[in-house]
């Protein structure tokens, strides 16, 4: 049996450049802590480098990294009692540029079960089937989470819209 090839540092740097921001956003949504999210991303890349798996294509490589990152986040959440968390404001400012911050705040306010599906499907562009594989759910469950998340966001937007006073509407004095 031939010895496995040593990991290629050039390829690894390209993989890091290609996937690190996406993995950071995903981990940050799970962990809500910048330092823990950075640790999870780093560990995902350590596993990629140490194991040097062979991928069929770029999509397979991306799914593998997402699955590893999600599993790492779940493991970190199980042991979170030992670690203090950062304020939610820090997570929001680190995850998105200012124009997207309002939308991100609303996504972060969604129930925990909906957030990963929303991020993977709408932010990262995965299909429902791919999102289901990454989250280890049935496609129907992912569709239902997306449906409920959209309904919750729509309700929130309608409530905010009602709270904003309208200029030029209503009775004149």
Coordinates of N, CA and C in Angstrom, one line a residue, residues 20-127:
X20 N -12.4 30.1 4.6 CA -12.3 30.5 6.0 C -13.4 31.5 6.4
X21 N -13.7 32.4 5.5 CA -14.7 33.4 5.9 C -16.1 32.8 6.0
X22 N -16.4 31.9 5.1 CA -17.7 31.2 5.1 C -17.8 30.3 6.4
X23 N -16.7 29.6 6.7 CA -16.7 28.7 7.9 C -16.8 29.6 9.2
X24 N -16.2 30.7 9.2 CA -16.2 31.6 10.3 C -17.7 32.1 10.6
X25 N -18.4 32.5 9.5 CA -19.7 32.9 9.7 C -20.6 31.8 10.2
X26 N -20.4 30.6 9.7 CA -21.2 29.5 10.1 C -20.9 29.2 11.6
X27 N -19.7 29.1 12.0 CA -19.3 28.8 13.4 C -19.8 30.0 14.3
X28 N -19.7 31.2 13.9 CA -20.2 32.3 14.7 C -21.7 32.2 15.0
X29 N -22.4 31.8 14.0 CA -23.9 31.7 14.2 C -24.2 30.6 15.2
X30 N -23.4 29.5 15.2 CA -23.6 28.5 16.2 C -23.2 28.9 17.6
X31 N -22.0 29.5 17.7 CA -21.3 29.7 18.9 C -21.6 31.1 19.5
X32 N -21.9 32.1 18.7 CA -22.1 33.5 19.1 C -20.9 34.0 20.0
X33 N -19.7 33.6 19.6 CA -18.5 34.0 20.3 C -17.4 34.0 19.3
X34 N -16.8 35.2 19.1 CA -15.8 35.3 18.1 C -14.6 34.4 18.3
X35 N -14.1 34.3 19.5 CA -12.9 33.5 19.8 C -13.2 32.0 19.6
X36 N -14.4 31.6 20.1 CA -14.7 30.1 19.9 C -14.9 29.8 18.4
X37 N -15.5 30.8 17.6 CA -15.7 30.6 16.2 C -14.4 30.5 15.5
X38 N -13.4 31.3 15.9 CA -12.1 31.3 15.3 C -11.4 29.9 15.6
X39 N -11.6 29.5 16.9 CA -11.0 28.2 17.3 C -11.6 27.0 16.4
X40 N -12.9 27.1 16.2 CA -13.6 26.0 15.5 C -13.1 26.0 14.0
X41 N -12.9 27.2 13.4 CA -12.4 27.3 12.0 C -11.0 26.7 12.0
X42 N -10.2 27.1 12.9 CA -8.8 26.7 12.9 C -8.8 25.2 13.1
X43 N -9.6 24.6 13.9 CA -9.6 23.1 14.1 C -10.0 22.4 12.9
X44 N -11.0 23.0 12.2 CA -11.5 22.4 10.9 C -10.4 22.3 9.9
X45 N -9.6 23.4 9.8 CA -8.5 23.4 8.9 C -7.3 22.5 9.3
X46 N -7.1 22.4 10.6 CA -6.1 21.4 11.1 C -6.5 20.0 10.7
X47 N -7.8 19.7 10.9 CA -8.2 18.3 10.5 C -8.1 18.1 9.0
X48 N -8.4 19.2 8.2 CA -8.2 19.1 6.7 C -6.8 18.8 6.4
X49 N -5.9 19.5 7.0 CA -4.4 19.4 6.7 C -3.9 18.0 7.2
X50 N -4.3 17.6 8.4 CA -3.8 16.4 9.0 C -4.3 15.2 8.2
X51 N -5.6 15.2 7.8 CA -6.2 14.0 7.2 C -6.0 14.0 5.7
X52 N -5.8 15.2 5.1 CA -5.6 15.3 3.6 C -6.6 14.4 2.8
X53 N -7.9 14.5 3.1 CA -8.8 13.7 2.3 C -8.8 14.0 0.8
X54 N -9.2 13.0 0.1 CA -9.4 13.2 -1.4 C -10.8 13.6 -1.7
X55 N -11.0 14.7 -2.4 CA -12.4 15.1 -2.7 C -12.6 15.0 -4.2
X56 N -13.9 14.7 -4.5 CA -14.4 14.5 -5.9 C -14.3 15.8 -6.6
X57 N -14.7 16.9 -5.9 CA -14.8 18.2 -6.6 C -14.8 19.3 -5.5
X58 N -14.9 20.5 -5.9 CA -14.9 21.6 -4.9 C -16.1 21.6 -4.0
X59 N -17.2 21.2 -4.5 CA -18.5 21.2 -3.7 C -18.3 20.1 -2.6
X60 N -17.7 19.0 -2.9 CA -17.5 17.9 -1.9 C -16.6 18.4 -0.8
X61 N -15.5 19.1 -1.2 CA -14.6 19.7 -0.3 C -15.3 20.7 0.6
X62 N -16.1 21.5 0.1 CA -16.8 22.6 0.8 C -17.8 21.9 1.8
X63 N -18.5 20.9 1.4 CA -19.5 20.2 2.3 C -18.8 19.5 3.4
X64 N -17.6 18.9 3.1 CA -16.8 18.2 4.1 C -16.4 19.2 5.2
X65 N -15.9 20.4 4.8 CA -15.4 21.4 5.7 C -16.6 21.9 6.6
X66 N -17.7 22.1 5.9 CA -18.9 22.6 6.7 C -19.4 21.6 7.7
X67 N -19.4 20.3 7.3 CA -19.8 19.2 8.2 C -18.8 19.2 9.4
X68 N -17.5 19.2 9.2 CA -16.6 19.2 10.2 C -16.8 20.4 11.2
X69 N -17.0 21.6 10.6 CA -17.1 22.8 11.4 C -18.4 22.7 12.2
X70 N -19.5 22.2 11.7 CA -20.7 22.1 12.4 C -20.5 21.1 13.6
X71 N -19.9 20.0 13.3 CA -19.6 19.0 14.4 C -18.8 19.6 15.5
X72 N -17.7 20.3 15.1 CA -16.9 21.0 16.1 C -17.7 22.0 17.0
X73 N -18.6 22.8 16.3 CA -19.4 23.7 17.0 C -20.3 23.0 18.0
X74 N -20.9 21.9 17.6 CA -21.8 21.2 18.5 C -21.0 20.6 19.7
X75 N -19.8 20.1 19.4 CA -19.0 19.7 20.5 C -18.6 20.8 21.5
X76 N -18.3 22.0 20.9 CA -18.0 23.1 21.8 C -19.2 23.6 22.6
X77 N -20.4 23.5 22.0 CA -21.6 23.9 22.7 C -21.9 23.0 23.9
X78 N -21.5 21.7 23.8 CA -21.7 20.7 24.8 C -20.8 21.0 26.1
X79 N -19.7 21.6 25.8 CA -18.8 21.9 26.9 C -18.7 23.4 27.2
X80 N -19.7 24.2 26.7 CA -19.6 25.6 26.9 C -19.7 26.1 28.3
X81 N -20.2 25.3 29.2 CA -20.4 25.8 30.6 C -19.0 26.2 31.2
X82 N -18.0 25.7 30.6 CA -16.6 26.1 31.1 C -16.1 27.4 30.5
X83 N -16.8 27.9 29.5 CA -16.3 29.0 28.8 C -17.3 30.2 28.8
X84 N -16.9 31.4 29.2 CA -17.8 32.5 29.1 C -18.0 32.9 27.6
X85 N -19.2 33.5 27.3 CA -19.5 33.9 26.0 C -19.3 35.4 25.8
X86 N -19.1 35.9 24.6 CA -19.0 37.3 24.3 C -20.4 37.9 24.1
X87 N -20.5 39.2 24.3 CA -21.8 39.8 24.0 C -22.2 39.6 22.6
X88 N -23.5 39.5 22.3 CA -24.1 39.3 21.0 C -23.7 40.4 20.1
X89 N -23.5 41.6 20.6 CA -23.2 42.7 19.7 C -21.8 42.5 19.0
X90 N -20.9 41.9 19.8 CA -19.6 41.6 19.2 C -19.7 40.6 18.0
X91 N -20.5 39.6 18.2 CA -20.7 38.6 17.1 C -21.3 39.3 15.9
X92 N -22.3 40.2 16.1 CA -22.9 40.8 14.9 C -22.0 41.7 14.2
X93 N -21.2 42.5 14.9 CA -20.3 43.4 14.2 C -19.2 42.7 13.5
X94 N -18.8 41.5 14.0 CA -17.7 40.8 13.3 C -18.2 40.0 12.1
X95 N -19.5 39.6 12.1 CA -20.0 38.8 11.1 C -20.4 39.4 9.8
X96 N -20.7 40.7 9.8 CA -21.3 41.3 8.6 C -20.9 42.8 8.5
X97 N -20.7 43.3 7.3 CA -20.5 44.7 7.1 C -21.8 45.5 7.5
X98 N -21.7 46.8 7.8 CA -22.8 47.5 8.3 C -24.1 47.4 7.5
X99 N -24.1 47.4 6.1 CA -25.4 47.4 5.4 C -26.2 46.1 5.7
X100 N -25.5 45.0 6.0 CA -26.1 43.7 6.2 C -26.4 43.5 7.7
X101 N -25.9 44.4 8.5 CA -26.0 44.1 10.0 C -27.5 44.0 10.5
X102 N -28.4 44.8 9.9 CA -29.8 44.8 10.4 C -30.4 43.5 10.1
X103 N -30.1 42.9 8.9 CA -30.6 41.6 8.5 C -30.0 40.6 9.4
X104 N -28.7 40.6 9.6 CA -28.0 39.7 10.5 C -28.6 39.7 11.9
X105 N -28.9 40.8 12.4 CA -29.5 40.9 13.8 C -30.8 40.1 13.8
X106 N -31.6 40.2 12.8 CA -32.9 39.5 12.7 C -32.7 38.0 12.6
X107 N -31.7 37.6 11.8 CA -31.4 36.2 11.6 C -30.8 35.6 12.9
X108 N -30.0 36.4 13.6 CA -29.5 35.9 14.9 C -30.6 35.8 16.0
X109 N -31.7 36.6 15.8 CA -32.8 36.5 16.7 C -33.7 35.3 16.5
X110 N -33.5 34.7 15.4 CA -34.3 33.5 15.1 C -34.0 32.4 16.1
X111 N -35.0 31.5 16.3 CA -34.7 30.3 17.2 C -33.5 29.5 16.7
X112 N -32.7 28.9 17.6 CA -31.5 28.2 17.3 C -31.6 27.2 16.2
X113 N -32.8 26.5 16.1 CA -32.9 25.5 15.1 C -33.0 26.0 13.7
X114 N -33.4 27.2 13.5 CA -33.6 27.8 12.2 C -32.3 28.4 11.6
X115 N -31.4 29.0 12.5 CA -30.3 29.7 12.0 C -29.4 29.0 11.1
X116 N -28.9 27.8 11.4 CA -27.9 27.2 10.5 C -28.5 26.9 9.1
X117 N -29.8 26.5 9.0 CA -30.4 26.3 7.7 C -30.5 27.5 6.9
X118 N -30.8 28.7 7.6 CA -30.9 29.9 6.9 C -29.6 30.4 6.3
X119 N -28.6 30.2 7.1 CA -27.2 30.7 6.7 C -26.7 29.8 5.6
X120 N -26.8 28.5 5.7 CA -26.3 27.6 4.7 C -27.1 27.8 3.4
X121 N -28.4 27.9 3.5 CA -29.2 28.0 2.2 C -29.1 29.4 1.6
X122 N -29.4 30.4 2.4 CA -29.5 31.8 1.8 C -28.2 32.5 1.7
X123 N -27.3 32.4 2.7 CA -26.0 33.1 2.7 C -25.0 32.3 1.9
X124 N -24.9 31.0 2.0 CA -23.8 30.3 1.4 C -24.3 29.6 0.1
X125 N -25.6 29.6 -0.2 CA -26.0 29.2 -1.5 C -26.2 27.7 -1.7
X126 N -26.2 26.9 -0.6 CA -26.5 25.5 -0.7 C -27.9 25.2 -1.0
X127 N -28.1 24.1 -1.7 CA -29.5 23.7 -2.0 C -30.1 23.1 -0.8

